[in-house]
Short mmCIF file of C-alpha atoms in Angstrom, two decimals:
data_model
loop_
_atom_site.label_atom_id
_atom_site.label_comp_id
_atom_site.label_asym_id
_atom_site.label_seq_id
_atom_site.Cartn_x
_atom_site.Cartn_y
_atom_site.Cartn_z
CA MET A 21 2.10 -129.83 91.38
CA LYS A 22 1.69 -133.39 91.67
CA LYS A 23 -0.59 -134.76 89.47
CA GLY A 24 -4.31 -134.41 90.49
CA GLU A 25 -3.60 -132.15 93.46
CA ALA A 26 -5.69 -129.09 93.35
CA GLY A 27 -4.07 -125.64 93.10
CA LEU A 28 -5.46 -121.71 92.99
CA PHE A 29 -3.25 -118.66 91.36
CA VAL A 30 -4.52 -115.25 92.74
CA THR A 31 -2.91 -112.80 90.66
CA PHE A 32 -3.21 -108.97 91.49
CA GLU A 33 -0.93 -107.49 88.41
CA GLU A 34 -1.16 -109.22 85.19
CA SER A 35 -4.69 -110.14 83.34
CA LYS A 36 -5.28 -113.71 83.33
CA LYS A 37 -4.85 -113.98 79.33
CA LYS A 38 -1.52 -112.40 79.45
CA LEU A 39 -0.47 -114.89 82.48
CA LYS A 40 -1.53 -118.04 80.63
CA GLU A 41 0.40 -116.35 77.42
CA ASP A 42 3.32 -116.17 79.72
CA LEU A 43 3.30 -119.52 81.27
CA LYS A 44 2.44 -121.38 78.40
CA VAL A 45 5.90 -120.08 76.82
CA LEU A 46 7.15 -122.05 79.87
CA GLY A 47 5.04 -125.08 78.88
CA ILE A 48 2.27 -124.65 81.44
CA ASP A 49 -1.04 -124.81 79.99
CA LEU A 50 -3.31 -123.24 82.36
CA GLU A 51 -6.07 -123.73 80.32
CA ARG A 52 -5.67 -127.01 80.21
CA LEU A 53 -5.30 -127.21 83.95
CA GLU A 54 -8.65 -125.13 84.62
CA ARG A 55 -10.50 -127.55 82.53
CA THR A 56 -9.63 -130.45 84.70
CA GLY A 57 -11.57 -128.47 87.64
CA ARG A 58 -8.57 -129.05 89.97
CA PHE A 59 -7.25 -125.70 89.22
CA GLN A 60 -8.24 -122.08 89.02
CA LEU A 61 -6.92 -118.65 88.54
CA ILE A 62 -8.70 -115.72 90.25
CA GLY A 63 -7.54 -111.78 89.84
CA GLY A 64 -6.47 -109.28 87.67
CA PRO A 65 -4.88 -105.89 87.85
CA VAL A 66 -5.06 -104.52 90.96
CA SER A 67 -6.81 -101.54 89.89
CA ARG A 68 -10.05 -103.43 89.46
CA ILE A 69 -9.36 -105.34 92.88
CA SER A 70 -9.07 -101.38 94.12
CA PHE A 71 -11.84 -100.65 92.90
CA TYR A 72 -14.09 -103.72 94.49
CA LYS A 73 -12.40 -102.70 98.05
CA GLU A 74 -13.59 -98.94 97.43
CA ARG A 75 -17.04 -99.86 96.23
CA ALA A 76 -18.23 -102.27 98.17
CA LYS A 77 -16.29 -100.80 101.13
CA ALA A 78 -14.37 -104.26 101.66
CA LYS A 79 -12.04 -104.84 104.63
CA ILE A 80 -9.34 -107.29 105.36
CA ARG A 81 -11.69 -110.08 106.13
CA ASP A 82 -13.56 -109.97 103.28
CA ILE A 83 -10.61 -109.96 100.56
CA VAL A 84 -8.69 -112.62 102.88
CA GLY A 85 -12.36 -114.90 103.02
CA GLU A 86 -12.82 -114.63 99.16
CA ILE A 87 -9.53 -116.13 98.76
CA GLN A 88 -10.33 -118.89 101.38
CA GLU A 89 -13.96 -119.48 100.17
CA VAL A 90 -12.39 -120.36 96.46
CA ALA A 91 -9.57 -122.66 97.59
CA GLU A 92 -11.74 -124.28 100.31
CA GLU A 93 -14.29 -124.86 97.32
CA LEU A 94 -11.47 -126.19 95.38
CA GLY A 95 -10.01 -128.49 97.88
CA ALA A 96 -6.59 -126.38 96.95
CA GLU A 97 -3.29 -128.09 98.35
CA ARG A 98 -1.33 -125.25 96.62
CA VAL A 99 -1.82 -121.40 96.73
CA VAL A 100 -0.04 -118.77 95.00
CA ILE A 101 -0.66 -115.09 95.68
CA ASP A 102 1.24 -113.05 93.08
CA SER A 103 2.12 -110.44 94.29
CA LEU A 104 1.85 -109.51 98.15
CA ASN A 105 3.01 -106.08 97.25
CA LEU A 106 -0.05 -105.39 95.14
CA PHE A 107 -2.17 -107.16 97.72
CA THR A 108 -0.82 -104.93 100.51
CA MET A 109 -1.66 -101.94 98.50
CA LEU A 110 -5.11 -102.66 98.96
CA PHE A 111 -5.03 -101.05 102.59
CA SER A 112 -4.03 -97.79 103.83
CA ASN A 113 -0.96 -97.90 106.47
CA LEU A 114 1.61 -100.15 107.77
CA PRO A 115 0.20 -101.71 110.60
CA GLU A 116 -3.17 -102.00 108.54
CA LYS A 117 -0.81 -104.05 105.74
CA ARG A 118 0.81 -106.08 108.53
CA MET A 119 -2.34 -107.42 109.47
CA ALA A 120 -3.83 -107.68 106.16
CA LEU A 121 -0.67 -110.01 105.65
CA ALA A 122 -1.08 -111.83 109.00
CA GLU A 123 -4.61 -112.79 108.43
CA LEU A 124 -4.05 -114.06 105.08
CA CYS A 125 -1.02 -116.39 106.53
CA SER A 126 -3.51 -117.14 109.05
CA ALA A 127 -6.27 -118.26 106.64
CA LEU A 128 -4.12 -120.27 104.13
CA SER A 129 -2.44 -122.15 107.21
CA ASP A 130 -5.97 -123.13 108.03
CA LEU A 131 -6.30 -124.54 104.97
CA SER A 132 -3.04 -127.08 105.31
CA CYS A 133 -2.16 -126.19 101.70
CA THR A 134 1.45 -125.47 100.67
CA SER A 135 1.41 -121.55 99.82
CA ILE A 136 3.93 -119.44 97.55
CA LEU A 137 3.33 -115.68 98.39
CA THR A 138 5.43 -113.59 96.07
CA CYS A 139 6.98 -110.28 96.62
CA GLU A 140 9.12 -107.74 94.82
CA VAL A 141 12.11 -106.23 95.62
CA PRO A 142 14.50 -104.03 93.98
CA GLU A 143 17.03 -106.18 91.83
CA ASP A 144 19.88 -104.30 94.10
CA SER A 145 18.27 -104.51 97.34
CA ARG A 146 19.63 -106.57 99.89
CA GLY A 147 16.55 -106.67 101.97
CA LEU A 148 13.73 -109.58 101.93
CA SER A 149 10.77 -107.83 101.17
CA TRP A 150 9.24 -104.40 99.98
CA TYR A 151 8.10 -103.07 103.23
CA GLY A 152 10.34 -105.17 105.58
CA PHE A 153 7.89 -106.82 107.58
CA GLU A 154 6.95 -109.35 105.52
CA GLU A 155 9.49 -111.82 106.00
CA PHE A 156 8.46 -111.87 110.14
CA VAL A 157 5.20 -113.01 109.31
CA VAL A 158 5.94 -115.72 106.85
CA ASP A 159 7.01 -119.01 107.91
CA GLY A 160 9.94 -119.06 104.99
CA VAL A 161 11.60 -117.04 102.70
CA ILE A 162 13.13 -118.40 99.24
CA ARG A 163 15.10 -115.63 97.39
CA LEU A 164 15.60 -115.51 93.66
CA VAL A 165 18.50 -113.42 92.40
CA ARG A 166 19.87 -112.21 89.34
CA LYS A 167 23.46 -111.22 89.02
CA SER A 168 25.37 -109.99 86.28
CA ILE A 169 29.01 -111.67 86.08
CA GLY A 170 31.03 -110.25 83.59
CA ASN A 171 28.67 -110.11 80.37
CA LEU A 172 26.46 -112.85 81.56
CA PHE A 173 23.36 -112.84 84.06
CA ILE A 174 23.35 -115.90 86.82
CA ARG A 175 20.33 -116.48 87.97
CA ALA A 176 20.31 -118.06 91.70
CA ILE A 177 18.51 -119.16 94.82
CA ALA A 178 18.97 -119.29 98.42
CA VAL A 179 16.40 -120.14 101.30
CA PRO A 180 17.36 -117.13 104.08
CA LYS A 181 14.41 -118.77 106.46
CA MET A 182 12.58 -121.73 106.71
CA ARG A 183 10.68 -122.04 110.30
CA GLY A 184 11.18 -125.28 111.74
CA ILE A 185 13.12 -126.78 109.01
CA SER A 186 16.70 -127.55 108.60
CA HIS A 187 17.66 -126.08 105.42
CA SER A 188 20.98 -125.20 103.49
CA HIS A 189 22.02 -121.75 103.78
CA PHE A 190 24.25 -121.32 100.38
CA ILE A 191 23.31 -119.58 97.32
CA TYR A 192 22.79 -121.90 94.22
CA ALA A 193 22.89 -121.58 90.84
CA MET A 194 19.58 -122.01 89.28
CA LYS A 195 17.98 -122.20 85.48
CA ILE A 196 14.03 -121.71 84.83
CA GLU A 197 13.24 -124.19 81.88
CA LYS A 198 10.42 -125.58 80.00
CA ASP A 199 10.20 -128.58 82.32
CA GLY A 200 10.75 -126.49 85.90
CA ILE A 201 13.38 -125.19 87.50
CA LYS A 202 16.49 -126.66 88.04
CA VAL A 203 18.67 -126.02 91.30
CA TYR A 204 22.30 -126.81 90.93
CA PRO A 205 23.39 -127.60 94.17
CA THR A 206 26.92 -128.52 93.85
CA GLU A 207 27.50 -124.76 92.12
CA SER A 208 27.53 -122.65 95.57
CA LEU A 209 28.02 -119.04 93.86
CA GLY A 210 29.91 -118.30 97.26
CA ARG A 211 31.42 -114.79 97.73
CA GLU A 212 31.23 -113.29 94.29
CA PHE A 213 27.43 -113.68 94.78
CA GLU A 214 27.14 -111.72 98.03
CA VAL A 215 23.53 -110.20 97.42
CA LEU A 216 21.76 -111.86 99.95
#
């Protein structure tokens, strides 16, 4: 996030306290960011959100509308939804899940912000999403993978899809460090890393 840009982080899994502790280890102080008034962290374990949904008989539009409203009030230029798996768990069947994701993406698009929506997939999966439709709804997919090579785990990044933008289709080595994610574009991992 560039200095001064407003951001919203919506979590459906970790408690706000745990997320703040985890990110502080990486040098990201969410409490300090919140004090600036330009960053907000909302959400918590999906069980609480599911309870709210059942109690209030909330519909897709209610849940998406709440996220959109907070983002608009904040003037968010960056929005993170963590994770789509848990967001879609709030809805009963595949058509409703896909409709909810489409509505969320449309609402975020209307905000003209950069959005990152995380999605968990099994580590050995060649699929790009949990249910198999998420990658068709979103504009882009950035795949983070981890592979053991010998006695070492290597992290890598690839961009299988980025709608309307020319991009590299190679898989590159990466590291997550205190000053951010570092991608090593000269270290294409090639065939020995065929997990994508």
